[in-house]
Amino acid sequence: MTTDLSTHPLVQHYLTILRDRSTEASEFRRCCKCITEVIMVEAAKLLNIDAIQVQTPLEIADGARLSPGVVFVPILRAGLGMLDPAMGIIPGSSVGYIGMERDEATAEAKCYYAKMPDLSASTQVFVLDPMLATGGSAAQCVEQIKAKGAKNVNMVCIIAAPEGIAAFEEAHPDVSIVAGKIDRELNDQKYILPGLGDFGDRLFNT
Ligand code: PRP
Ligand code: URA
């Protein structure tokens, strides 16, 4: 299932700044943080909770706390921009890292680094990558995460292309996607249109 948050006023506001080619890296980073917080609050609806009771100053109240075992996996490099705001929304989380790079000529993603915490069927994994273009990076990343034992995996991105969503859903029909915006299409170089260009380059000023 894919959730598209593009009607949210804050998503529209921050995405417009991210798209603007004249936005400088420091402002780009700030808006990446702000839009990720909004998207992550929506993705957090997928979290499991445990019922608990708490003693108020007056009596015992029914309450809830987040189930343990939340793991964020940012896809390097660009996913790093989403990590701090995501951890700020969901306390007590662990982090795994996957480095994926697209070949400039073929747009095929290759994994160059992976370091995961222990994963099990009860772990709730949120993969962070701002751009889901062909879906290749995300699909390979999720494949590795599932191979380590995770069964509850979600994908969080800022912009997704329809082609990438279709390919990803075919590979991983059990994984929910929460996206800031579903854009129009990919161009011949597999960049998202209208998109915002190369997220990693804009985030890290390279
Ligand atoms: C970008 C982006 C995604 C990937 C999406 O990474 O951050 O990881 O492309 O494309 P896909 O859906 O077609 O796989 P890139 O390869 O540019 O590496 P970077 O983050 O290090 O810049
Ligand atoms: N990666 C990006 O950073 N931008 C795109 O448009 C596609 C892949």
mmCIF file of C-alpha atoms and ligand atoms in Angstrom:
data_model
loop_
_atom_site.group_PDB
_atom_site.id
_atom_site.type_symbol
_atom_site.label_atom_id
_atom_site.label_comp_id
_atom_site.label_asym_id
_atom_site.label_seq_id
_atom_site.Cartn_x
_atom_site.Cartn_y
_atom_site.Cartn_z
ATOM 1 C CA MET A 1 0.000 0.000 0.000
ATOM 2 C CA THR A 2 1.303 3.472 -0.831
ATOM 3 C CA THR A 3 0.378 6.577 1.145
ATOM 4 C CA ASP A 4 0.754 9.907 -0.670
ATOM 5 C CA LEU A 5 0.949 12.922 1.651
ATOM 6 C CA SER A 6 1.004 15.545 -1.091
ATOM 7 C CA THR A 7 -2.130 17.356 0.100
ATOM 8 C CA HIS A 8 -0.512 18.152 3.450
ATOM 9 C CA PRO A 9 0.239 21.915 3.506
ATOM 10 C CA LEU A 10 3.616 21.409 5.214
ATOM 11 C CA VAL A 11 4.645 18.783 2.674
ATOM 12 C CA GLN A 12 3.689 21.139 -0.160
ATOM 13 C CA HIS A 13 5.588 24.014 1.447
ATOM 14 C CA TYR A 14 8.841 22.184 2.153
ATOM 15 C CA LEU A 15 8.778 20.176 -1.079
ATOM 16 C CA THR A 16 8.521 23.371 -3.110
ATOM 17 C CA ILE A 17 11.677 24.702 -1.438
ATOM 18 C CA LEU A 18 13.475 21.387 -1.975
ATOM 19 C CA ARG A 19 12.518 21.395 -5.673
ATOM 20 C CA ASP A 20 13.712 24.972 -6.248
ATOM 21 C CA ARG A 21 17.075 24.831 -7.997
ATOM 22 C CA SER A 22 18.143 28.052 -6.265
ATOM 23 C CA THR A 23 17.787 26.538 -2.763
ATOM 24 C CA GLU A 24 21.227 26.306 -1.168
ATOM 25 C CA ALA A 25 22.525 23.268 0.690
ATOM 26 C CA SER A 26 21.994 24.606 4.222
ATOM 27 C CA GLU A 27 18.347 25.467 3.502
ATOM 28 C CA PHE A 28 17.923 22.185 1.620
ATOM 29 C CA ARG A 29 19.109 20.290 4.716
ATOM 30 C CA ARG A 30 16.765 22.245 6.983
ATOM 31 C CA CYS A 31 13.757 21.547 4.756
ATOM 32 C CA CYS A 32 14.740 17.880 4.410
ATOM 33 C CA LYS A 33 14.587 17.659 8.214
ATOM 34 C CA CYS A 34 11.212 19.448 8.415
ATOM 35 C CA ILE A 35 9.486 17.445 5.666
ATOM 36 C CA THR A 36 10.847 14.172 7.056
ATOM 37 C CA GLU A 37 9.311 14.974 10.446
ATOM 38 C CA VAL A 38 5.895 15.411 8.814
ATOM 39 C CA ILE A 39 6.200 12.216 6.751
ATOM 40 C CA MET A 40 7.548 10.263 9.712
ATOM 41 C CA VAL A 41 4.599 11.259 11.911
ATOM 42 C CA GLU A 42 2.343 9.678 9.278
ATOM 43 C CA ALA A 43 4.575 6.590 8.964
ATOM 44 C CA ALA A 44 4.470 6.249 12.758
ATOM 45 C CA LYS A 45 0.801 5.282 12.454
ATOM 46 C CA LEU A 46 2.186 1.884 11.432
ATOM 47 C CA LEU A 47 3.967 1.405 14.773
ATOM 48 C CA ASN A 48 2.923 -1.261 17.230
ATOM 49 C CA ILE A 49 2.119 -0.278 20.792
ATOM 50 C CA ASP A 50 1.830 -2.189 24.056
ATOM 51 C CA ALA A 51 -0.927 -1.405 26.541
ATOM 52 C CA ILE A 52 0.377 -0.256 29.919
ATOM 53 C CA GLN A 53 -1.000 1.504 32.956
ATOM 54 C CA VAL A 54 0.429 4.621 34.528
ATOM 55 C CA GLN A 55 -0.066 6.124 37.966
ATOM 56 C CA THR A 56 -1.241 9.734 37.615
ATOM 57 C CA PRO A 57 -1.195 11.994 40.686
ATOM 58 C CA LEU A 58 -4.867 11.001 41.148
ATOM 59 C CA GLU A 59 -5.396 7.425 39.947
ATOM 60 C CA ILE A 60 -4.245 4.691 37.604
ATOM 61 C CA ALA A 61 -4.815 5.439 33.903
ATOM 62 C CA ASP A 62 -4.706 3.141 30.884
ATOM 63 C CA GLY A 63 -1.934 4.093 28.487
ATOM 64 C CA ALA A 64 0.353 2.783 25.784
ATOM 65 C CA ARG A 65 4.011 2.782 24.909
ATOM 66 C CA LEU A 66 5.761 2.032 21.656
ATOM 67 C CA SER A 67 6.722 -1.626 21.300
ATOM 68 C CA PRO A 68 10.495 -2.033 21.380
ATOM 69 C CA GLY A 69 12.490 -3.060 18.323
ATOM 70 C CA VAL A 70 12.191 -0.146 15.887
ATOM 71 C CA VAL A 71 15.082 -0.018 13.414
ATOM 72 C CA PHE A 72 15.792 2.744 10.901
ATOM 73 C CA VAL A 73 17.807 1.903 7.815
ATOM 74 C CA PRO A 74 18.888 4.995 5.865
ATOM 75 C CA ILE A 75 20.122 4.214 2.359
ATOM 76 C CA LEU A 76 23.449 6.039 1.956
ATOM 77 C CA ARG A 77 24.035 8.698 1.117
ATOM 78 C CA ALA A 78 20.807 10.620 0.710
ATOM 79 C CA GLY A 79 18.846 8.685 3.354
ATOM 80 C CA LEU A 80 21.203 10.117 5.989
ATOM 81 C CA GLY A 81 19.346 13.425 5.705
ATOM 82 C CA MET A 82 16.212 11.698 7.028
ATOM 83 C CA LEU A 83 17.830 9.831 9.923
ATOM 84 C CA ASP A 84 18.052 12.507 12.640
ATOM 85 C CA PRO A 85 14.477 13.764 12.200
ATOM 86 C CA ALA A 86 13.177 10.181 12.125
ATOM 87 C CA MET A 87 15.014 9.284 15.335
ATOM 88 C CA GLY A 88 13.671 12.464 16.897
ATOM 89 C CA ILE A 89 10.096 11.323 16.234
ATOM 90 C CA ILE A 90 10.574 7.725 17.400
ATOM 91 C CA PRO A 91 12.751 7.480 20.500
ATOM 92 C CA GLY A 92 14.680 4.358 21.444
ATOM 93 C CA SER A 93 15.220 3.214 17.875
ATOM 94 C CA SER A 94 18.288 1.412 16.505
ATOM 95 C CA VAL A 95 19.998 2.101 13.207
ATOM 96 C CA GLY A 96 21.327 -0.064 10.389
ATOM 97 C CA TYR A 97 23.105 1.302 7.322
ATOM 98 C CA ILE A 98 23.041 0.295 3.687
ATOM 99 C CA GLY A 99 25.096 1.994 1.007
ATOM 100 C CA MET A 100 23.598 1.804 -2.476
ATOM 101 C CA GLU A 101 24.839 3.587 -5.551
ATOM 102 C CA ARG A 102 23.201 3.775 -8.964
ATOM 103 C CA ASP A 103 25.393 3.188 -11.987
ATOM 104 C CA GLU A 104 25.261 6.489 -13.887
ATOM 105 C CA ALA A 105 24.848 4.784 -17.275
ATOM 106 C CA THR A 106 22.388 1.996 -16.451
ATOM 107 C CA ALA A 107 20.722 3.450 -13.273
ATOM 108 C CA GLU A 108 21.138 0.013 -11.725
ATOM 109 C CA ALA A 109 21.799 0.102 -8.000
ATOM 110 C CA LYS A 110 24.707 -1.768 -6.388
ATOM 111 C CA CYS A 111 25.239 -2.305 -2.690
ATOM 112 C CA TYR A 112 28.662 -1.182 -1.422
ATOM 113 C CA TYR A 113 28.105 -1.301 2.360
ATOM 114 C CA ALA A 114 25.759 -2.936 4.851
ATOM 115 C CA LYS A 115 25.780 -3.012 8.631
ATOM 116 C CA MET A 116 22.611 -4.139 10.384
ATOM 117 C CA PRO A 117 21.656 -4.589 14.001
ATOM 118 C CA ASP A 118 19.986 -7.906 14.911
ATOM 119 C CA LEU A 119 16.674 -8.208 13.078
ATOM 120 C CA SER A 120 13.835 -10.609 13.837
ATOM 121 C CA ALA A 121 10.201 -11.181 12.920
ATOM 122 C CA SER A 122 9.137 -8.707 15.628
ATOM 123 C CA THR A 123 11.473 -5.890 14.513
ATOM 124 C CA GLN A 124 9.731 -2.923 12.889
ATOM 125 C CA VAL A 125 12.013 -1.622 10.146
ATOM 126 C CA PHE A 126 11.672 1.771 8.447
ATOM 127 C CA VAL A 127 13.880 2.171 5.387
ATOM 128 C CA LEU A 128 14.692 5.840 4.736
ATOM 129 C CA ASP A 129 15.472 7.058 1.235
ATOM 130 C CA PRO A 130 14.203 10.415 -0.068
ATOM 131 C CA MET A 131 14.023 9.313 -3.719
ATOM 132 C CA LEU A 132 12.319 6.188 -5.023
ATOM 133 C CA ALA A 133 13.019 6.402 -8.752
ATOM 134 C CA THR A 134 13.247 2.996 -10.493
ATOM 135 C CA GLY A 135 12.769 1.408 -7.075
ATOM 136 C CA GLY A 136 15.930 -0.672 -7.542
ATOM 137 C CA SER A 137 17.836 0.705 -4.531
ATOM 138 C CA ALA A 138 14.858 0.314 -2.204
ATOM 139 C CA ALA A 139 13.964 -3.178 -3.453
ATOM 140 C CA GLN A 140 17.529 -4.486 -3.031
ATOM 141 C CA CYS A 141 17.789 -2.916 0.402
ATOM 142 C CA VAL A 142 14.537 -4.518 1.568
ATOM 143 C CA GLU A 143 15.686 -7.863 0.160
ATOM 144 C CA GLN A 144 18.781 -7.734 2.379
ATOM 145 C CA ILE A 145 16.732 -6.692 5.412
ATOM 146 C CA LYS A 146 14.289 -9.575 4.920
ATOM 147 C CA ALA A 147 17.195 -11.987 4.432
ATOM 148 C CA LYS A 148 18.342 -11.022 7.948
ATOM 149 C CA GLY A 149 14.997 -12.098 9.424
ATOM 150 C CA ALA A 150 12.818 -8.964 9.412
ATOM 151 C CA LYS A 151 9.206 -9.407 8.356
ATOM 152 C CA ASN A 152 7.733 -5.999 9.230
ATOM 153 C CA VAL A 153 9.362 -3.545 6.814
ATOM 154 C CA ASN A 154 8.161 -0.098 5.694
ATOM 155 C CA MET A 155 9.577 2.308 3.145
ATOM 156 C CA VAL A 156 9.647 6.065 3.854
ATOM 157 C CA CYS A 157 10.509 8.488 1.058
ATOM 158 C CA ILE A 158 10.016 12.125 0.093
ATOM 159 C CA ILE A 159 9.380 11.710 -3.660
ATOM 160 C CA ALA A 160 8.432 8.512 -5.477
ATOM 161 C CA ALA A 161 7.972 7.846 -9.200
ATOM 162 C CA PRO A 162 4.984 5.760 -10.350
ATOM 163 C CA GLU A 163 7.331 3.390 -12.222
ATOM 164 C CA GLY A 164 9.402 2.850 -9.093
ATOM 165 C CA ILE A 165 6.356 2.247 -6.919
ATOM 166 C CA ALA A 166 5.051 -0.370 -9.376
ATOM 167 C CA ALA A 167 8.403 -2.197 -9.518
ATOM 168 C CA PHE A 168 8.863 -2.032 -5.755
ATOM 169 C CA GLU A 169 5.327 -3.255 -5.028
ATOM 170 C CA GLU A 170 5.822 -6.165 -7.389
ATOM 171 C CA ALA A 171 9.033 -7.158 -5.579
ATOM 172 C CA HIS A 172 7.704 -6.492 -2.063
ATOM 173 C CA PRO A 173 3.880 -6.449 -1.995
ATOM 174 C CA ASP A 174 3.963 -6.731 1.818
ATOM 175 C CA VAL A 175 5.928 -3.495 2.338
ATOM 176 C CA SER A 176 4.039 -0.208 2.832
ATOM 177 C CA ILE A 177 5.387 2.938 1.198
ATOM 178 C CA VAL A 178 4.821 6.319 2.837
ATOM 179 C CA ALA A 179 5.725 9.082 0.377
ATOM 180 C CA GLY A 180 5.613 12.861 0.567
ATOM 181 C CA LYS A 181 4.610 13.041 -3.091
ATOM 182 C CA ILE A 182 4.165 10.733 -6.064
ATOM 183 C CA ASP A 183 5.675 12.609 -8.993
ATOM 184 C CA ARG A 184 4.813 12.304 -12.694
ATOM 185 C CA GLU A 185 7.389 10.004 -14.296
ATOM 186 C CA LEU A 186 11.041 9.124 -14.871
ATOM 187 C CA ASN A 187 13.086 10.669 -17.670
ATOM 188 C CA ASP A 188 15.425 8.697 -19.973
ATOM 189 C CA GLN A 189 18.216 8.912 -17.383
ATOM 190 C CA LYS A 190 15.819 7.530 -14.723
ATOM 191 C CA TYR A 191 15.599 10.840 -12.874
ATOM 192 C CA ILE A 192 12.251 11.762 -11.365
ATOM 193 C CA LEU A 193 10.185 14.504 -13.105
ATOM 194 C CA PRO A 194 9.580 17.159 -11.976
ATOM 195 C CA GLY A 195 11.686 15.897 -9.051
ATOM 196 C CA LEU A 196 14.421 17.921 -7.439
ATOM 197 C CA GLY A 197 17.553 16.622 -9.153
ATOM 198 C CA ASP A 198 20.136 14.529 -7.320
ATOM 199 C CA PHE A 199 19.123 14.537 -3.671
ATOM 200 C CA GLY A 200 22.522 13.396 -2.359
ATOM 201 C CA ASP A 201 24.386 16.082 -4.285
ATOM 202 C CA ARG A 202 22.021 18.796 -3.079
ATOM 203 C CA LEU A 203 22.083 17.587 0.524
ATOM 204 C CA PHE A 204 25.865 17.279 0.719
ATOM 205 C CA ASN A 205 26.733 20.136 -1.646
ATOM 206 C CA THR A 206 28.729 17.927 -4.003
HETATM 207 C C1 PRP B 1 19.735 8.013 -5.257
HETATM 208 C C2 PRP B 1 18.685 8.076 -4.162
HETATM 209 C C3 PRP B 1 18.224 6.650 -4.067
HETATM 210 C C4 PRP B 1 18.350 6.166 -5.474
HETATM 211 C C5 PRP B 1 16.990 6.045 -6.065
HETATM 212 O O1 PRP B 1 20.940 7.534 -4.776
HETATM 213 O O2 PRP B 1 19.174 8.565 -2.966
HETATM 214 O O3 PRP B 1 19.004 5.870 -3.186
HETATM 215 O O4 PRP B 1 19.133 7.127 -6.182
HETATM 216 O O5 PRP B 1 17.049 5.547 -7.338
HETATM 217 P P1 PRP B 1 16.425 4.147 -7.766
HETATM 218 O O6 PRP B 1 15.066 4.084 -7.144
HETATM 219 O O7 PRP B 1 16.399 4.221 -9.255
HETATM 220 O O8 PRP B 1 17.325 3.050 -7.268
HETATM 221 P P2 PRP B 1 22.307 7.610 -5.614
HETATM 222 O O9 PRP B 1 22.556 6.324 -6.337
HETATM 223 O O10 PRP B 1 22.301 8.839 -6.452
HETATM 224 O O11 PRP B 1 23.407 7.688 -4.474
HETATM 225 P P3 PRP B 1 23.661 8.850 -3.395
HETATM 226 O O12 PRP B 1 22.504 8.840 -2.436
HETATM 227 O O13 PRP B 1 24.931 8.400 -2.764
HETATM 228 O O14 PRP B 1 23.799 10.147 -4.125
HETATM 229 N N1 URA B 2 18.060 9.816 -7.371
HETATM 230 C C1 URA B 2 17.942 11.147 -7.150
HETATM 231 O O1 URA B 2 18.626 11.703 -6.276
HETATM 232 N N2 URA B 2 17.093 11.845 -7.923
HETATM 233 C C2 URA B 2 16.338 11.268 -8.874
HETATM 234 O O2 URA B 2 15.558 11.965 -9.540
HETATM 235 C C3 URA B 2 16.470 9.883 -9.096
HETATM 236 C C4 URA B 2 17.331 9.173 -8.320
#
